[in-house]
mmCIF file with all atom_site columns, C-alpha atoms in Angstrom:
data_model
loop_
_atom_site.group_PDB
_atom_site.id
_atom_site.type_symbol
_atom_site.label_atom_id
_atom_site.label_alt_id
_atom_site.label_comp_id
_atom_site.label_asym_id
_atom_site.label_entity_id
_atom_site.label_seq_id
_atom_site.pdbx_PDB_ins_code
_atom_site.Cartn_x
_atom_site.Cartn_y
_atom_site.Cartn_z
_atom_site.occupancy
_atom_site.B_iso_or_equiv
_atom_site.pdbx_formal_charge
_atom_site.auth_seq_id
_atom_site.auth_comp_id
_atom_site.auth_asym_id
_atom_site.auth_atom_id
_atom_site.pdbx_PDB_model_num
ATOM 1   C CA . MET A 1 1   ? -22.343 37.363  -35.042 1.00 38.00 ? 1   MET A CA 1
ATOM 2   C CA . LYS A 1 2   ? -25.304 35.864  -36.916 1.00 38.00 ? 2   LYS A CA 1
ATOM 3   C CA . LEU A 1 3   ? -23.601 36.701  -40.205 1.00 34.00 ? 3   LEU A CA 1
ATOM 4   C CA . ILE A 1 4   ? -20.429 34.847  -39.144 1.00 39.00 ? 4   ILE A CA 1
ATOM 5   C CA . ALA A 1 5   ? -22.443 31.807  -38.010 1.00 38.00 ? 5   ALA A CA 1
ATOM 6   C CA . LEU A 1 6   ? -24.275 31.790  -41.355 1.00 35.00 ? 6   LEU A CA 1
ATOM 7   C CA . ALA A 1 7   ? -20.976 32.043  -43.256 1.00 39.00 ? 7   ALA A CA 1
ATOM 8   C CA . VAL A 1 8   ? -19.508 29.133  -41.265 1.00 39.00 ? 8   VAL A CA 1
ATOM 9   C CA . LEU A 1 9   ? -22.613 27.005  -41.935 1.00 38.00 ? 9   LEU A CA 1
ATOM 10  C CA . LEU A 1 10  ? -22.451 27.794  -45.660 1.00 41.00 ? 10  LEU A CA 1
ATOM 11  C CA . LEU A 1 11  ? -18.746 26.960  -45.741 1.00 41.00 ? 11  LEU A CA 1
ATOM 12  C CA . LEU A 1 12  ? -19.294 23.642  -43.946 1.00 44.00 ? 12  LEU A CA 1
ATOM 13  C CA . ALA A 1 13  ? -22.193 22.788  -46.256 1.00 48.00 ? 13  ALA A CA 1
ATOM 14  C CA . SER A 1 14  ? -20.124 23.522  -49.351 1.00 49.00 ? 14  SER A CA 1
ATOM 15  C CA . VAL A 1 15  ? -17.216 21.416  -48.063 1.00 48.00 ? 15  VAL A CA 1
ATOM 16  C CA . ALA A 1 16  ? -19.548 18.517  -47.249 1.00 50.00 ? 16  ALA A CA 1
ATOM 17  C CA . HIS A 1 17  ? -21.180 18.836  -50.656 1.00 53.00 ? 17  HIS A CA 1
ATOM 18  C CA . ALA A 1 18  ? -17.847 18.992  -52.457 1.00 60.00 ? 18  ALA A CA 1
ATOM 19  C CA . ALA A 1 19  ? -16.707 15.716  -50.897 1.00 73.00 ? 19  ALA A CA 1
ATOM 20  C CA . GLY A 1 20  ? -19.618 13.884  -52.524 1.00 83.00 ? 20  GLY A CA 1
ATOM 21  C CA . PRO A 1 21  ? -20.768 10.353  -51.884 1.00 88.00 ? 21  PRO A CA 1
ATOM 22  C CA . GLU A 1 22  ? -18.291 7.632   -51.057 1.00 90.00 ? 22  GLU A CA 1
ATOM 23  C CA . PRO A 1 23  ? -18.365 4.493   -53.267 1.00 88.00 ? 23  PRO A CA 1
ATOM 24  C CA . VAL A 1 24  ? -19.436 1.346   -51.437 1.00 89.00 ? 24  VAL A CA 1
ATOM 25  C CA . TRP A 1 25  ? -17.521 -0.896  -53.854 1.00 90.00 ? 25  TRP A CA 1
ATOM 26  C CA . LYS A 1 26  ? -15.891 -0.796  -57.270 1.00 92.00 ? 26  LYS A CA 1
ATOM 27  C CA . THR A 1 27  ? -15.631 -3.545  -59.861 1.00 93.00 ? 27  THR A CA 1
ATOM 28  C CA . ASP A 1 28  ? -13.253 -3.614  -62.828 1.00 93.00 ? 28  ASP A CA 1
ATOM 29  C CA . GLY A 1 29  ? -13.057 -5.799  -65.920 1.00 92.00 ? 29  GLY A CA 1
ATOM 30  C CA . PHE A 1 30  ? -16.010 -4.618  -67.963 1.00 97.00 ? 30  PHE A CA 1
ATOM 31  C CA . ALA A 1 31  ? -15.994 -3.708  -71.669 1.00 97.00 ? 31  ALA A CA 1
ATOM 32  C CA . ASN A 1 32  ? -17.837 -0.409  -72.175 1.00 97.00 ? 32  ASN A CA 1
ATOM 33  C CA . PRO A 1 33  ? -20.477 -0.999  -69.478 1.00 98.00 ? 33  PRO A CA 1
ATOM 34  C CA . GLU A 1 34  ? -23.610 0.985   -70.205 1.00 97.00 ? 34  GLU A CA 1
ATOM 35  C CA . SER A 1 35  ? -26.394 -0.069  -67.879 1.00 97.00 ? 35  SER A CA 1
ATOM 36  C CA . ALA A 1 36  ? -27.033 -2.017  -64.695 1.00 97.00 ? 36  ALA A CA 1
ATOM 37  C CA . VAL A 1 37  ? -30.283 -3.435  -63.384 1.00 98.00 ? 37  VAL A CA 1
ATOM 38  C CA . TYR A 1 38  ? -31.231 -5.216  -60.164 1.00 97.00 ? 38  TYR A CA 1
ATOM 39  C CA . SER A 1 39  ? -32.980 -8.601  -60.219 1.00 96.00 ? 39  SER A CA 1
ATOM 40  C CA . THR A 1 40  ? -35.408 -8.647  -57.320 1.00 91.00 ? 40  THR A CA 1
ATOM 41  C CA . GLN A 1 41  ? -35.902 -12.410 -57.556 1.00 92.00 ? 41  GLN A CA 1
ATOM 42  C CA . GLN A 1 42  ? -32.253 -13.440 -57.870 1.00 95.00 ? 42  GLN A CA 1
ATOM 43  C CA . LYS A 1 43  ? -30.833 -10.654 -55.684 1.00 96.00 ? 43  LYS A CA 1
ATOM 44  C CA . LEU A 1 44  ? -28.081 -9.807  -58.158 1.00 97.00 ? 44  LEU A CA 1
ATOM 45  C CA . LEU A 1 45  ? -27.143 -7.199  -60.745 1.00 98.00 ? 45  LEU A CA 1
ATOM 46  C CA . TYR A 1 46  ? -26.982 -7.468  -64.526 1.00 98.00 ? 46  TYR A CA 1
ATOM 47  C CA . VAL A 1 47  ? -24.586 -5.173  -66.414 1.00 98.00 ? 47  VAL A CA 1
ATOM 48  C CA . SER A 1 48  ? -24.686 -4.584  -70.175 1.00 98.00 ? 48  SER A CA 1
ATOM 49  C CA . ASN A 1 49  ? -21.292 -4.403  -71.928 1.00 98.00 ? 49  ASN A CA 1
ATOM 50  C CA . ILE A 1 50  ? -21.187 -2.778  -75.376 1.00 98.00 ? 50  ILE A CA 1
ATOM 51  C CA . ASN A 1 51  ? -17.637 -4.084  -75.987 1.00 98.00 ? 51  ASN A CA 1
ATOM 52  C CA . GLY A 1 52  ? -17.008 -2.015  -79.119 1.00 97.00 ? 52  GLY A CA 1
ATOM 53  C CA . ALA A 1 53  ? -18.705 0.813   -80.986 1.00 97.00 ? 53  ALA A CA 1
ATOM 54  C CA . PRO A 1 54  ? -22.190 1.651   -79.639 1.00 97.00 ? 54  PRO A CA 1
ATOM 55  C CA . ASP A 1 55  ? -23.745 1.208   -83.095 1.00 97.00 ? 55  ASP A CA 1
ATOM 56  C CA . ALA A 1 56  ? -21.719 -1.798  -84.343 1.00 97.00 ? 56  ALA A CA 1
ATOM 57  C CA . LYS A 1 57  ? -23.557 -4.991  -85.189 1.00 97.00 ? 57  LYS A CA 1
ATOM 58  C CA . ASP A 1 58  ? -20.506 -7.079  -84.345 1.00 97.00 ? 58  ASP A CA 1
ATOM 59  C CA . GLY A 1 59  ? -21.806 -9.709  -81.887 1.00 98.00 ? 59  GLY A CA 1
ATOM 60  C CA . ASN A 1 60  ? -19.204 -8.626  -79.287 1.00 97.00 ? 60  ASN A CA 1
ATOM 61  C CA . GLY A 1 61  ? -21.675 -7.377  -76.668 1.00 98.00 ? 61  GLY A CA 1
ATOM 62  C CA . PHE A 1 62  ? -22.491 -9.301  -73.516 1.00 98.00 ? 62  PHE A CA 1
ATOM 63  C CA . ILE A 1 63  ? -24.288 -9.211  -70.175 1.00 98.00 ? 63  ILE A CA 1
ATOM 64  C CA . SER A 1 64  ? -22.470 -9.705  -66.844 1.00 98.00 ? 64  SER A CA 1
ATOM 65  C CA . GLN A 1 65  ? -23.856 -10.922 -63.515 1.00 98.00 ? 65  GLN A CA 1
ATOM 66  C CA . LEU A 1 66  ? -22.664 -9.331  -60.270 1.00 98.00 ? 66  LEU A CA 1
ATOM 67  C CA . ALA A 1 67  ? -23.307 -10.028 -56.615 1.00 97.00 ? 67  ALA A CA 1
ATOM 68  C CA . LEU A 1 68  ? -24.623 -7.127  -54.560 1.00 96.00 ? 68  LEU A CA 1
ATOM 69  C CA . ASP A 1 69  ? -21.162 -6.670  -53.021 1.00 96.00 ? 69  ASP A CA 1
ATOM 70  C CA . GLY A 1 70  ? -19.669 -6.008  -56.486 1.00 96.00 ? 70  GLY A CA 1
ATOM 71  C CA . ARG A 1 71  ? -18.125 -9.450  -56.944 1.00 97.00 ? 71  ARG A CA 1
ATOM 72  C CA . VAL A 1 72  ? -18.366 -10.673 -60.539 1.00 97.00 ? 72  VAL A CA 1
ATOM 73  C CA . ILE A 1 73  ? -20.411 -13.872 -60.656 1.00 97.00 ? 73  ILE A CA 1
ATOM 74  C CA . LYS A 1 74  ? -20.070 -14.371 -64.400 1.00 98.00 ? 74  LYS A CA 1
ATOM 75  C CA . ARG A 1 75  ? -18.416 -11.754 -66.633 1.00 98.00 ? 75  ARG A CA 1
ATOM 76  C CA . GLU A 1 76  ? -19.936 -13.063 -69.871 1.00 98.00 ? 76  GLU A CA 1
ATOM 77  C CA . TRP A 1 77  ? -23.193 -14.521 -68.586 1.00 98.00 ? 77  TRP A CA 1
ATOM 78  C CA . LEU A 1 78  ? -24.877 -13.986 -71.980 1.00 98.00 ? 78  LEU A CA 1
ATOM 79  C CA . LYS A 1 79  ? -22.730 -13.433 -75.088 1.00 98.00 ? 79  LYS A CA 1
ATOM 80  C CA . GLY A 1 80  ? -23.426 -12.681 -78.744 1.00 97.00 ? 80  GLY A CA 1
ATOM 81  C CA . LEU A 1 81  ? -25.258 -9.372  -78.469 1.00 98.00 ? 81  LEU A CA 1
ATOM 82  C CA . ASN A 1 82  ? -24.269 -6.404  -80.628 1.00 98.00 ? 82  ASN A CA 1
ATOM 83  C CA . ALA A 1 83  ? -24.094 -3.292  -78.459 1.00 98.00 ? 83  ALA A CA 1
ATOM 84  C CA . PRO A 1 84  ? -26.439 -3.852  -75.502 1.00 98.00 ? 84  PRO A CA 1
ATOM 85  C CA . LYS A 1 85  ? -27.438 -0.702  -73.680 1.00 98.00 ? 85  LYS A CA 1
ATOM 86  C CA . GLY A 1 86  ? -30.439 -0.046  -71.428 1.00 98.00 ? 86  GLY A CA 1
ATOM 87  C CA . MET A 1 87  ? -32.087 -2.882  -69.534 1.00 98.00 ? 87  MET A CA 1
ATOM 88  C CA . ALA A 1 88  ? -35.160 -3.565  -67.432 1.00 98.00 ? 88  ALA A CA 1
ATOM 89  C CA . TYR A 1 89  ? -36.058 -6.552  -65.284 1.00 98.00 ? 89  TYR A CA 1
ATOM 90  C CA . TYR A 1 90  ? -39.602 -7.879  -64.881 1.00 97.00 ? 90  TYR A CA 1
ATOM 91  C CA . PHE A 1 91  ? -40.584 -11.170 -63.219 1.00 96.00 ? 91  PHE A CA 1
ATOM 92  C CA . GLY A 1 92  ? -37.629 -13.248 -64.373 1.00 96.00 ? 92  GLY A CA 1
ATOM 93  C CA . MET A 1 93  ? -37.265 -11.581 -67.766 1.00 97.00 ? 93  MET A CA 1
ATOM 94  C CA . LEU A 1 94  ? -34.468 -9.210  -68.711 1.00 98.00 ? 94  LEU A CA 1
ATOM 95  C CA . TYR A 1 95  ? -35.263 -6.763  -71.523 1.00 98.00 ? 95  TYR A CA 1
ATOM 96  C CA . VAL A 1 96  ? -32.235 -5.331  -73.331 1.00 98.00 ? 96  VAL A CA 1
ATOM 97  C CA . ALA A 1 97  ? -32.025 -2.581  -75.993 1.00 98.00 ? 97  ALA A CA 1
ATOM 98  C CA . ASP A 1 98  ? -29.598 -3.738  -78.702 1.00 98.00 ? 98  ASP A CA 1
ATOM 99  C CA . ILE A 1 99  ? -29.287 -1.185  -81.561 1.00 98.00 ? 99  ILE A CA 1
ATOM 100 C CA . ASP A 1 100 ? -32.464 -2.071  -83.504 1.00 98.00 ? 100 ASP A CA 1
ATOM 101 C CA . GLN A 1 101 ? -33.809 -4.976  -81.451 1.00 98.00 ? 101 GLN A CA 1
ATOM 102 C CA . LEU A 1 102 ? -35.340 -5.567  -78.072 1.00 98.00 ? 102 LEU A CA 1
ATOM 103 C CA . ILE A 1 103 ? -33.890 -8.751  -76.615 1.00 98.00 ? 103 ILE A CA 1
ATOM 104 C CA . GLU A 1 104 ? -36.010 -10.672 -74.104 1.00 98.00 ? 104 GLU A CA 1
ATOM 105 C CA . ILE A 1 105 ? -33.904 -12.983 -71.917 1.00 98.00 ? 105 ILE A CA 1
ATOM 106 C CA . ASP A 1 106 ? -35.165 -15.620 -69.508 1.00 98.00 ? 106 ASP A CA 1
ATOM 107 C CA . THR A 1 107 ? -32.907 -15.101 -66.493 1.00 97.00 ? 107 THR A CA 1
ATOM 108 C CA . GLY A 1 108 ? -33.807 -18.515 -65.117 1.00 95.00 ? 108 GLY A CA 1
ATOM 109 C CA . ASN A 1 109 ? -31.990 -20.371 -67.896 1.00 96.00 ? 109 ASN A CA 1
ATOM 110 C CA . GLY A 1 110 ? -29.873 -17.526 -69.366 1.00 96.00 ? 110 GLY A CA 1
ATOM 111 C CA . ARG A 1 111 ? -31.334 -17.951 -72.852 1.00 97.00 ? 111 ARG A CA 1
ATOM 112 C CA . ILE A 1 112 ? -32.761 -15.476 -75.298 1.00 98.00 ? 112 ILE A CA 1
ATOM 113 C CA . LYS A 1 113 ? -36.509 -15.994 -75.476 1.00 98.00 ? 113 LYS A CA 1
ATOM 114 C CA . ARG A 1 114 ? -37.242 -13.459 -78.222 1.00 97.00 ? 114 ARG A CA 1
ATOM 115 C CA . ARG A 1 115 ? -35.497 -10.974 -80.477 1.00 98.00 ? 115 ARG A CA 1
ATOM 116 C CA . LEU A 1 116 ? -38.002 -8.297  -81.389 1.00 98.00 ? 116 LEU A CA 1
ATOM 117 C CA . LYS A 1 117 ? -36.965 -6.276  -84.423 1.00 98.00 ? 117 LYS A CA 1
ATOM 118 C CA . ALA A 1 118 ? -37.755 -2.555  -84.273 1.00 97.00 ? 118 ALA A CA 1
ATOM 119 C CA . ALA A 1 119 ? -38.208 -1.793  -87.981 1.00 96.00 ? 119 ALA A CA 1
ATOM 120 C CA . GLY A 1 120 ? -36.583 1.541   -88.799 1.00 96.00 ? 120 GLY A CA 1
ATOM 121 C CA . ALA A 1 121 ? -34.943 1.958   -85.384 1.00 97.00 ? 121 ALA A CA 1
ATOM 122 C CA . LYS A 1 122 ? -31.414 3.367   -85.385 1.00 97.00 ? 122 LYS A CA 1
ATOM 123 C CA . PHE A 1 123 ? -30.223 3.521   -81.756 1.00 98.00 ? 123 PHE A CA 1
ATOM 124 C CA . LEU A 1 124 ? -32.393 1.818   -79.152 1.00 98.00 ? 124 LEU A CA 1
ATOM 125 C CA . ASN A 1 125 ? -31.046 3.033   -75.845 1.00 97.00 ? 125 ASN A CA 1
ATOM 126 C CA . ASP A 1 126 ? -33.069 2.662   -72.661 1.00 97.00 ? 126 ASP A CA 1
ATOM 127 C CA . VAL A 1 127 ? -35.751 0.286   -71.418 1.00 98.00 ? 127 VAL A CA 1
ATOM 128 C CA . THR A 1 128 ? -38.347 0.470   -68.661 1.00 97.00 ? 128 THR A CA 1
ATOM 129 C CA . VAL A 1 129 ? -41.298 -1.710  -67.686 1.00 97.00 ? 129 VAL A CA 1
ATOM 130 C CA . SER A 1 130 ? -44.622 -0.608  -66.219 1.00 96.00 ? 130 SER A CA 1
ATOM 131 C CA . SER A 1 131 ? -46.304 -2.450  -63.355 1.00 95.00 ? 131 SER A CA 1
ATOM 132 C CA . ASN A 1 132 ? -48.545 -4.319  -65.841 1.00 94.00 ? 132 ASN A CA 1
ATOM 133 C CA . GLY A 1 133 ? -45.558 -5.605  -67.863 1.00 96.00 ? 133 GLY A CA 1
ATOM 134 C CA . THR A 1 134 ? -45.681 -3.129  -70.742 1.00 97.00 ? 134 THR A CA 1
ATOM 135 C CA . VAL A 1 135 ? -42.118 -2.499  -71.946 1.00 98.00 ? 135 VAL A CA 1
ATOM 136 C CA . PHE A 1 136 ? -41.036 0.897   -73.316 1.00 98.00 ? 136 PHE A CA 1
ATOM 137 C CA . VAL A 1 137 ? -37.815 1.448   -75.297 1.00 98.00 ? 137 VAL A CA 1
ATOM 138 C CA . SER A 1 138 ? -36.268 4.747   -76.439 1.00 98.00 ? 138 SER A CA 1
ATOM 139 C CA . ASP A 1 139 ? -34.701 5.300   -79.872 1.00 98.00 ? 139 ASP A CA 1
ATOM 140 C CA . MET A 1 140 ? -32.484 8.363   -79.583 1.00 96.00 ? 140 MET A CA 1
ATOM 141 C CA . VAL A 1 141 ? -31.907 8.875   -83.301 1.00 96.00 ? 141 VAL A CA 1
ATOM 142 C CA . THR A 1 142 ? -35.501 8.621   -84.560 1.00 97.00 ? 142 THR A CA 1
ATOM 143 C CA . ASN A 1 143 ? -37.127 10.372  -81.558 1.00 97.00 ? 143 ASN A CA 1
ATOM 144 C CA . THR A 1 144 ? -39.331 7.360   -80.990 1.00 97.00 ? 144 THR A CA 1
ATOM 145 C CA . ILE A 1 145 ? -40.599 5.483   -77.961 1.00 98.00 ? 145 ILE A CA 1
ATOM 146 C CA . TRP A 1 146 ? -41.378 1.845   -78.764 1.00 98.00 ? 146 TRP A CA 1
ATOM 147 C CA . ARG A 1 147 ? -43.840 -0.254  -76.791 1.00 98.00 ? 147 ARG A CA 1
ATOM 148 C CA . LEU A 1 148 ? -43.986 -3.995  -76.261 1.00 98.00 ? 148 LEU A CA 1
ATOM 149 C CA . SER A 1 149 ? -47.402 -5.131  -75.119 1.00 94.00 ? 149 SER A CA 1
ATOM 150 C CA . GLY A 1 150 ? -47.788 -8.904  -75.290 1.00 91.00 ? 150 GLY A CA 1
ATOM 151 C CA . THR A 1 151 ? -46.380 -9.808  -78.704 1.00 92.00 ? 151 THR A CA 1
ATOM 152 C CA . ASP A 1 152 ? -46.950 -6.385  -80.269 1.00 95.00 ? 152 ASP A CA 1
ATOM 153 C CA . PHE A 1 153 ? -43.697 -4.361  -80.525 1.00 97.00 ? 153 PHE A CA 1
ATOM 154 C CA . THR A 1 154 ? -44.484 -1.107  -82.319 1.00 97.00 ? 154 THR A CA 1
ATOM 155 C CA . PRO A 1 155 ? -43.721 2.611   -82.216 1.00 98.00 ? 155 PRO A CA 1
ATOM 156 C CA . TRP A 1 156 ? -45.833 4.155   -79.484 1.00 97.00 ? 156 TRP A CA 1
ATOM 157 C CA . LEU A 1 157 ? -44.758 7.797   -79.796 1.00 96.00 ? 157 LEU A CA 1
ATOM 158 C CA . ASN A 1 158 ? -42.714 9.543   -82.475 1.00 96.00 ? 158 ASN A CA 1
ATOM 159 C CA . ASP A 1 159 ? -42.133 13.255  -82.066 1.00 95.00 ? 159 ASP A CA 1
ATOM 160 C CA . ALA A 1 160 ? -39.200 15.574  -82.783 1.00 95.00 ? 160 ALA A CA 1
ATOM 161 C CA . ALA A 1 161 ? -40.040 17.344  -79.506 1.00 94.00 ? 161 ALA A CA 1
ATOM 162 C CA . LEU A 1 162 ? -38.603 14.306  -77.694 1.00 94.00 ? 162 LEU A CA 1
ATOM 163 C CA . GLU A 1 163 ? -35.146 15.587  -78.750 1.00 94.00 ? 163 GLU A CA 1
ATOM 164 C CA . ASN A 1 164 ? -33.091 12.384  -78.561 1.00 93.00 ? 164 ASN A CA 1
ATOM 165 C CA . PRO A 1 165 ? -34.992 10.447  -75.895 1.00 94.00 ? 165 PRO A CA 1
ATOM 166 C CA . ASN A 1 166 ? -32.567 8.646   -73.648 1.00 91.00 ? 166 ASN A CA 1
ATOM 167 C CA . GLY A 1 167 ? -33.557 7.613   -70.125 1.00 93.00 ? 167 GLY A CA 1
ATOM 168 C CA . LEU A 1 168 ? -37.004 6.185   -69.401 1.00 95.00 ? 168 LEU A CA 1
ATOM 169 C CA . LEU A 1 169 ? -38.916 5.653   -66.171 1.00 92.00 ? 169 LEU A CA 1
ATOM 170 C CA . VAL A 1 170 ? -42.498 4.696   -65.392 1.00 93.00 ? 170 VAL A CA 1
ATOM 171 C CA . ASP A 1 171 ? -43.543 6.658   -62.310 1.00 90.00 ? 171 ASP A CA 1
ATOM 172 C CA . LYS A 1 172 ? -47.056 6.342   -60.874 1.00 86.00 ? 172 LYS A CA 1
ATOM 173 C CA . GLY A 1 173 ? -48.294 4.961   -64.175 1.00 88.00 ? 173 GLY A CA 1
ATOM 174 C CA . GLN A 1 174 ? -46.791 7.780   -66.247 1.00 91.00 ? 174 GLN A CA 1
ATOM 175 C CA . LEU A 1 175 ? -43.861 7.421   -68.645 1.00 91.00 ? 175 LEU A CA 1
ATOM 176 C CA . VAL A 1 176 ? -41.092 9.923   -67.888 1.00 91.00 ? 176 VAL A CA 1
ATOM 177 C CA . VAL A 1 177 ? -38.558 10.610  -70.669 1.00 92.00 ? 177 VAL A CA 1
ATOM 178 C CA . ALA A 1 178 ? -35.129 12.203  -70.236 1.00 92.00 ? 178 ALA A CA 1
ATOM 179 C CA . SER A 1 179 ? -33.635 13.665  -73.405 1.00 87.00 ? 179 SER A CA 1
ATOM 180 C CA . TRP A 1 180 ? -30.156 14.803  -74.414 1.00 74.00 ? 180 TRP A CA 1
#
């Protein structure tokens, strides 16, 4: 009897697991969306749109703004980027990885504040910000983590052991790197 009860529980658990999460909402109309980030101050989402090849310096990329219910506020809120990928938000500033540059955008006026060239970078991909405002950016091709501290944007860590660093997260003061 216990074995049958256990089998039924396992079956129910596998069926529940197979169903997976239900989407709350879905939004169409993007052009190769790559990343989304939440603005705590504005209570909205920013979505990066590559809009072409992920390594093309073609000026086709853009950032969209979305309401928290999935409604598009402005599809092309900021245009003229190349292939924007990972993003991070920090006190009104949006940091965007764009091939070989880190773009700093003032979300209050929707204008680019700075374009920080990453000399030698090939494929900047993800961005995260620590609690003190230090920005970290991954370069998948060169196995490098870049760091922006104040006005200094330089390689912070370069190591083949990173094996194509992709996702970044600062957790309890420590940088966590996901690789492909």
